[in-house]
Amino acid sequence: MPIIWESRLDTGIEVIDAQHRRIVDYINDLEQAKAKHDKHLVTDVIEQLVDYTQSHFGFEEAMLEEAGYKFLKPHKKVHELFIKRVTEFTVRAAKGEEIADELHSMLCKWLLNHIANEDRDYAQAVKDMVAPVPAAAAPALAIEKVPSGGFISGLLGRFFR
Ligand SMILES: [Fe+2]
């Protein structure tokens, strides 16, 4: 069953939500590749997914650093542990083990849980930094109105090509 995006996964930070949706697309691509029993495609998708997720983590961490997010350190640790777990899978795969099913279910559980919980938690800190105006005074000031020359596009250039 493909993952269908739900609003509980939204952080409200447009650029992050777009990246998270892309990760979910990759997870769904992996499911399709598995269903086709196409080993090469499975390997390709896993590689792309890991690469993209790593860029995304880098972007997220730089953004949280900029925002002065107080739980950045533990958040980074969680990312690190995730990369470690995924690396273990790729090592097993390189030895010829069939890991696609196990990896797919781990990704579904882990990433969705991370997005819905830990990632949602930093949303307010980032919003406060981008629009440091009291919500009551400027209720319509949304994060997507940040000028394109702002720090977010600078970060995007650093982590994504
Ligand atoms: Fe995260």
Coordinates of N, CA and C and ligand atoms in Angstrom, one line a residue:
M1 N 0.8 -1.2 0.0 CA 0.0 0.0 0.0 C 0.9 1.3 0.0
P2 N 0.7 2.1 -1.0 CA 1.5 3.3 -1.0 C 1.1 4.2 0.2
I3 N 2.1 5.0 0.6 CA 1.8 6.0 1.6 C 1.0 7.2 1.0
I4 N 0.0 7.5 1.6 CA -0.8 8.7 1.2 C -0.5 9.8 2.2
W5 N -0.1 11.0 1.6 CA 0.2 12.1 2.5 C -1.0 12.5 3.4
E6 N -0.7 12.8 4.6 CA -1.8 13.2 5.5 C -1.4 14.5 6.2
S7 N -2.3 15.3 6.6 CA -2.0 16.6 7.1 C -1.2 16.5 8.4
R8 N -1.3 15.4 9.1 CA -0.6 15.3 10.4 C 0.9 15.3 10.1
L9 N 1.3 15.1 8.8 CA 2.7 15.1 8.4 C 3.2 16.5 8.1
D10 N 2.3 17.4 7.9 CA 2.8 18.8 7.6 C 3.4 19.5 8.8
T11 N 4.5 20.1 8.5 CA 5.1 21.0 9.5 C 4.6 22.4 9.4
G12 N 4.1 22.7 8.2 CA 3.7 24.1 7.9 C 4.8 24.9 7.3
I13 N 6.0 24.3 7.2 CA 7.2 25.0 6.6 C 7.2 24.4 5.2
E14 N 6.9 25.3 4.2 CA 6.7 24.8 2.9 C 7.8 24.0 2.3
V15 N 9.0 24.6 2.5 CA 10.2 23.9 1.9 C 10.5 22.6 2.5
I16 N 10.2 22.4 3.8 CA 10.4 21.1 4.4 C 9.3 20.1 4.0
D17 N 8.1 20.6 4.0 CA 7.0 19.7 3.6 C 7.2 19.2 2.2
A18 N 7.8 20.0 1.3 CA 8.0 19.6 -0.1 C 9.1 18.5 -0.1
Q19 N 10.1 18.7 0.7 CA 11.2 17.6 0.8 C 10.6 16.3 1.4
H20 N 9.8 16.5 2.5 CA 9.3 15.3 3.1 C 8.4 14.5 2.1
R21 N 7.6 15.3 1.3 CA 6.7 14.6 0.3 C 7.6 13.9 -0.7
R22 N 8.7 14.4 -1.0 CA 9.6 13.8 -2.0 C 10.1 12.5 -1.4
I23 N 10.5 12.5 -0.1 CA 11.0 11.3 0.5 C 9.9 10.2 0.5
V24 N 8.6 10.6 0.8 CA 7.5 9.7 0.7 C 7.4 9.1 -0.7
D25 N 7.5 10.0 -1.7 CA 7.5 9.5 -3.1 C 8.5 8.4 -3.3
Y26 N 9.7 8.6 -2.8 CA 10.8 7.6 -3.0 C 10.4 6.3 -2.3
I27 N 9.8 6.4 -1.1 CA 9.4 5.2 -0.4 C 8.4 4.4 -1.3
N28 N 7.4 5.2 -1.9 CA 6.4 4.6 -2.7 C 7.1 4.0 -4.0
D29 N 8.1 4.7 -4.5 CA 8.8 4.2 -5.7 C 9.5 2.8 -5.3
L30 N 10.0 2.8 -4.1 CA 10.7 1.5 -3.7 C 9.6 0.4 -3.6
E31 N 8.5 0.7 -3.2 CA 7.4 -0.4 -3.1 C 7.1 -0.9 -4.5
Q32 N 7.0 0.1 -5.4 CA 6.7 -0.3 -6.8 C 7.8 -1.1 -7.4
A33 N 9.1 -0.7 -7.2 CA 10.2 -1.5 -7.7 C 10.2 -2.9 -7.2
K34 N 9.9 -3.0 -5.9 CA 9.8 -4.3 -5.2 C 8.8 -5.2 -5.9
A35 N 7.6 -4.6 -6.2 CA 6.5 -5.3 -6.8 C 6.9 -5.8 -8.2
K36 N 7.7 -5.0 -8.9 CA 8.2 -5.5 -10.2 C 9.3 -6.5 -10.2
H37 N 9.8 -6.8 -9.0 CA 10.9 -7.7 -8.8 C 12.1 -7.3 -9.6
D38 N 12.3 -6.0 -9.7 CA 13.4 -5.4 -10.5 C 14.5 -5.1 -9.6
K39 N 15.5 -5.9 -9.5 CA 16.6 -5.7 -8.5 C 17.4 -4.5 -8.7
H40 N 17.7 -4.2 -10.0 CA 18.4 -3.0 -10.3 C 17.7 -1.7 -9.9
L41 N 16.4 -1.8 -10.3 CA 15.6 -0.6 -9.9 C 15.5 -0.4 -8.4
V42 N 15.3 -1.5 -7.7 CA 15.3 -1.5 -6.2 C 16.6 -0.8 -5.7
T43 N 17.7 -1.3 -6.2 CA 19.0 -0.7 -5.8 C 19.1 0.8 -6.1
D44 N 18.7 1.1 -7.3 CA 18.7 2.5 -7.7 C 17.9 3.4 -6.8
V45 N 16.6 3.0 -6.6 CA 15.7 3.8 -5.8 C 16.3 3.9 -4.3
I46 N 16.8 2.8 -3.8 CA 17.4 2.9 -2.4 C 18.5 3.9 -2.4
E47 N 19.4 3.9 -3.4 CA 20.5 4.8 -3.5 C 20.0 6.3 -3.6
Q48 N 19.0 6.5 -4.4 CA 18.5 7.9 -4.6 C 17.8 8.3 -3.3
L49 N 17.1 7.4 -2.7 CA 16.4 7.7 -1.4 C 17.3 8.1 -0.3
V50 N 18.4 7.3 -0.2 CA 19.4 7.6 0.9 C 20.1 8.9 0.6
D51 N 20.4 9.1 -0.7 CA 21.1 10.3 -1.0 C 20.3 11.6 -0.8
Y52 N 19.0 11.5 -1.2 CA 18.1 12.6 -1.0 C 17.9 12.9 0.5
T53 N 17.6 11.8 1.3 CA 17.4 11.9 2.7 C 18.6 12.5 3.4
Q54 N 19.8 12.2 3.0 CA 20.9 12.8 3.6 C 21.0 14.3 3.3
S55 N 20.8 14.7 2.1 CA 20.7 16.1 1.8 C 19.7 16.8 2.6
H56 N 18.5 16.1 2.7 CA 17.4 16.7 3.5 C 17.8 16.9 4.9
F57 N 18.4 15.9 5.5 CA 18.9 16.0 6.9 C 19.9 17.2 7.1
G58 N 20.8 17.3 6.1 CA 21.8 18.4 6.2 C 21.1 19.7 6.1
F59 N 20.1 19.8 5.2 CA 19.3 21.1 5.1 C 18.6 21.4 6.4
E60 N 17.9 20.4 6.9 CA 17.1 20.6 8.1 C 18.0 21.0 9.3
E61 N 19.1 20.4 9.4 CA 20.0 20.7 10.5 C 20.6 22.1 10.4
A62 N 21.0 22.5 9.2 CA 21.5 23.9 9.0 C 20.4 24.9 9.3
M63 N 19.2 24.6 8.9 CA 18.0 25.5 9.2 C 17.8 25.6 10.7
L64 N 17.8 24.4 11.4 CA 17.6 24.4 12.8 C 18.7 25.2 13.6
E65 N 19.9 25.1 13.0 CA 21.0 25.8 13.6 C 20.7 27.3 13.6
E66 N 20.4 27.7 12.4 CA 20.1 29.1 12.1 C 18.9 29.6 13.0
A67 N 18.0 28.7 13.2 CA 16.8 29.1 14.0 C 17.1 29.0 15.5
G68 N 18.3 28.5 15.9 CA 18.6 28.4 17.3 C 17.7 27.4 18.0
Y69 N 17.3 26.4 17.3 CA 16.5 25.4 17.9 C 17.1 24.6 19.0
K70 N 16.5 24.6 20.2 CA 17.2 24.1 21.4 C 17.4 22.6 21.4
F71 N 16.6 21.9 20.6 CA 16.8 20.4 20.6 C 17.6 20.0 19.3
L72 N 18.4 20.9 18.8 CA 19.1 20.5 17.6 C 20.0 19.3 17.8
K73 N 20.7 19.3 18.9 CA 21.7 18.2 19.2 C 21.0 16.8 19.2
P74 N 20.0 16.6 20.0 CA 19.3 15.3 20.0 C 18.7 15.1 18.6
H75 N 18.2 16.1 17.9 CA 17.6 15.9 16.6 C 18.7 15.4 15.6
K76 N 19.9 16.0 15.7 CA 21.0 15.5 14.8 C 21.3 14.0 15.1
K77 N 21.3 13.7 16.4 CA 21.6 12.4 16.9 C 20.6 11.4 16.2
V78 N 19.4 11.7 16.2 CA 18.3 10.9 15.7 C 18.6 10.7 14.1
H79 N 19.0 11.7 13.5 CA 19.3 11.6 12.0 C 20.5 10.7 11.8
E80 N 21.5 10.8 12.7 CA 22.7 10.0 12.6 C 22.4 8.5 12.8
L81 N 21.5 8.2 13.8 CA 21.2 6.8 14.0 C 20.4 6.3 12.9
F82 N 19.6 7.1 12.3 CA 18.8 6.6 11.1 C 19.8 6.3 10.0
I83 N 20.7 7.2 9.7 CA 21.7 6.9 8.6 C 22.5 5.6 8.9
K84 N 22.8 5.4 10.2 CA 23.5 4.2 10.6 C 22.7 3.0 10.3
R85 N 21.4 3.0 10.6 CA 20.6 1.9 10.4 C 20.5 1.6 8.9
V86 N 20.3 2.7 8.1 CA 20.2 2.5 6.6 C 21.5 1.9 6.0
T87 N 22.6 2.4 6.6 CA 23.9 1.9 6.1 C 24.0 0.4 6.4
E88 N 23.5 0.0 7.5 CA 23.6 -1.5 7.8 C 22.8 -2.3 6.8
F89 N 21.7 -1.7 6.3 CA 20.9 -2.4 5.3 C 21.7 -2.4 4.0
T90 N 22.3 -1.3 3.6 CA 23.0 -1.3 2.3 C 24.2 -2.2 2.4
V91 N 24.9 -2.4 3.5 CA 26.0 -3.3 3.7 C 25.4 -4.8 3.5
R92 N 24.3 -5.1 4.1 CA 23.7 -6.4 3.9 C 23.3 -6.6 2.5
A93 N 22.8 -5.6 1.8 CA 22.4 -5.7 0.4 C 23.6 -6.0 -0.5
A94 N 24.7 -5.3 -0.1 CA 25.9 -5.5 -0.9 C 26.5 -6.9 -0.8
K95 N 26.1 -7.6 0.3 CA 26.5 -9.0 0.5 C 25.6 -9.9 -0.2
G96 N 24.6 -9.4 -0.9 CA 23.6 -10.2 -1.6 C 22.4 -10.6 -0.9
E97 N 22.2 -10.0 0.3 CA 21.0 -10.3 1.1 C 19.8 -9.5 0.5
E98 N 18.6 -10.1 0.6 CA 17.4 -9.5 0.2 C 16.9 -8.6 1.4
I99 N 17.0 -7.3 1.2 CA 16.6 -6.5 2.4 C 15.5 -5.5 2.0
A100 N 15.0 -5.5 0.8 CA 14.1 -4.5 0.3 C 12.8 -4.5 1.2
D101 N 12.3 -5.6 1.5 CA 11.0 -5.7 2.3 C 11.2 -5.1 3.6
E102 N 12.3 -5.5 4.3 CA 12.6 -5.1 5.6 C 12.9 -3.6 5.7
L103 N 13.7 -3.1 4.7 CA 14.0 -1.7 4.6 C 12.8 -0.9 4.3
H104 N 11.9 -1.4 3.4 CA 10.7 -0.6 3.1 C 9.9 -0.4 4.3
S105 N 9.7 -1.5 5.1 CA 8.8 -1.3 6.3 C 9.5 -0.5 7.4
M106 N 10.8 -0.5 7.5 CA 11.5 0.3 8.4 C 11.3 1.8 8.0
L107 N 11.5 2.1 6.7 CA 11.4 3.5 6.2 C 10.0 4.0 6.5
C108 N 9.0 3.2 6.2 CA 7.6 3.7 6.4 C 7.4 4.1 7.9
K109 N 7.8 3.1 8.8 CA 7.6 3.4 10.2 C 8.5 4.6 10.7
W110 N 9.7 4.5 10.4 CA 10.7 5.4 11.0 C 10.5 6.8 10.5
L111 N 10.5 7.0 9.2 CA 10.4 8.3 8.6 C 9.1 9.0 8.9
L112 N 8.0 8.2 8.8 CA 6.7 8.8 9.1 C 6.6 9.3 10.5
N113 N 7.1 8.4 11.4 CA 7.1 8.7 12.8 C 8.0 10.0 13.1
H114 N 9.1 10.0 12.5 CA 10.0 11.2 12.7 C 9.4 12.5 12.2
I115 N 8.8 12.4 11.0 CA 8.2 13.6 10.4 C 7.0 14.1 11.3
A116 N 6.2 13.1 11.7 CA 5.0 13.5 12.4 C 5.3 13.9 13.8
N117 N 6.4 13.5 14.4 CA 6.7 13.9 15.8 C 7.9 14.9 15.9
E118 N 9.1 14.4 15.8 CA 10.3 15.2 16.0 C 10.3 16.4 15.0
D119 N 10.0 16.2 13.8 CA 10.0 17.3 12.8 C 8.9 18.4 13.1
R120 N 7.8 17.9 13.4 CA 6.7 18.8 13.7 C 7.1 19.7 14.9
D121 N 7.9 19.1 15.8 CA 8.2 19.8 17.0 C 9.0 21.1 16.8
Y122 N 9.9 21.1 15.7 CA 10.7 22.3 15.5 C 10.0 23.4 14.7
A123 N 8.8 23.1 14.2 CA 8.1 24.0 13.3 C 8.0 25.4 13.8
Q124 N 7.6 25.5 15.1 CA 7.3 26.8 15.6 C 8.6 27.6 15.8
A125 N 9.7 27.0 16.2 CA 10.9 27.7 16.3 C 11.4 28.3 15.0
V126 N 11.2 27.5 13.9 CA 11.6 28.0 12.6 C 10.7 29.1 12.2
K127 N 9.4 29.0 12.4 CA 8.5 30.0 12.0 C 8.7 31.3 12.7
D128 N 9.1 31.2 14.0 CA 9.4 32.4 14.8 C 10.6 33.1 14.3
M129 N 11.5 32.4 13.7 CA 12.7 33.0 13.2 C 12.5 33.7 11.9
V130 N 11.7 33.0 11.1 CA 11.5 33.6 9.7 C 10.5 34.8 9.8
A131 N 9.5 34.7 10.7 CA 8.6 35.8 10.8 C 8.5 36.2 12.3
P132 N 9.5 36.9 12.8 CA 9.5 37.1 14.3 C 8.5 38.2 14.7
V133 N 7.3 38.1 14.1 CA 6.2 39.1 14.5 C 5.2 38.3 15.3
P134 N 4.7 38.9 16.4 CA 3.7 38.1 17.1 C 2.5 37.7 16.2
A135 N 2.1 36.4 16.3 CA 1.1 35.9 15.4 C -0.2 36.8 15.4
A136 N -0.5 37.4 16.5 CA -1.7 38.2 16.6 C -1.6 39.4 15.8
A137 N -0.3 40.0 15.7 CA -0.1 41.2 15.0 C -0.1 41.0 13.4
A138 N 0.3 39.8 13.0 CA 0.5 39.5 11.6 C 0.0 38.1 11.3
P139 N -1.3 37.9 11.5 CA -1.7 36.5 11.3 C -1.5 35.9 9.9
A140 N -1.4 36.8 8.9 CA -1.3 36.3 7.5 C 0.1 36.1 7.1
L141 N 1.1 36.4 8.0 CA 2.5 36.4 7.5 C 2.9 34.9 7.5
A142 N 3.0 34.4 6.3 CA 3.3 33.0 6.1 C 4.8 32.8 5.7
I143 N 5.3 31.6 6.0 CA 6.7 31.3 5.8 C 7.0 31.4 4.3
E144 N 6.1 31.1 3.4 CA 6.4 31.1 2.0 C 6.6 32.5 1.5
K145 N 6.3 33.5 2.3 CA 6.5 34.9 1.8 C 7.9 35.4 2.1
V146 N 8.7 34.5 2.6 CA 10.1 34.9 2.8 C 10.7 35.3 1.4
P147 N 11.5 36.4 1.4 CA 12.0 36.8 0.1 C 13.0 35.7 -0.5
S148 N 13.0 35.5 -1.8 CA 13.7 34.4 -2.3 C 15.2 34.5 -2.1
G149 N 15.7 35.7 -1.8 CA 17.1 35.8 -1.5 C 17.4 35.4 -0.1
G150 N 16.4 35.0 0.7 CA 16.6 34.7 2.1 C 17.4 33.5 2.4
F151 N 17.6 33.2 3.7 CA 18.5 32.1 4.1 C 18.0 30.8 3.6
I152 N 16.7 30.6 3.4 CA 16.2 29.3 3.0 C 16.7 28.9 1.6
S153 N 16.7 29.9 0.6 CA 17.2 29.6 -0.7 C 18.7 29.4 -0.7
G154 N 19.4 30.1 0.2 CA 20.8 29.9 0.4 C 21.1 28.5 0.8
L155 N 20.3 28.0 1.8 CA 20.5 26.7 2.3 C 20.2 25.7 1.2
L156 N 19.1 25.9 0.4 CA 18.8 25.0 -0.6 C 19.9 24.8 -1.6
G157 N 20.6 25.9 -1.9 CA 21.7 25.9 -2.9 C 22.8 25.0 -2.3
R158 N 23.0 25.0 -1.0 CA 24.0 24.3 -0.4 C 23.8 22.8 -0.3
F159 N 22.5 22.4 -0.2 CA 22.3 21.0 0.0 C 21.6 20.3 -1.2
F160 N 21.0 21.1 -2.1 CA 20.4 20.4 -3.3 C 20.9 21.1 -4.5
R161 N 21.1 20.3 -5.6 CA 21.5 20.9 -6.8 C 20.3 20.9 -7.8
Ligands
FE1 FE 14.4 15.5 11.1

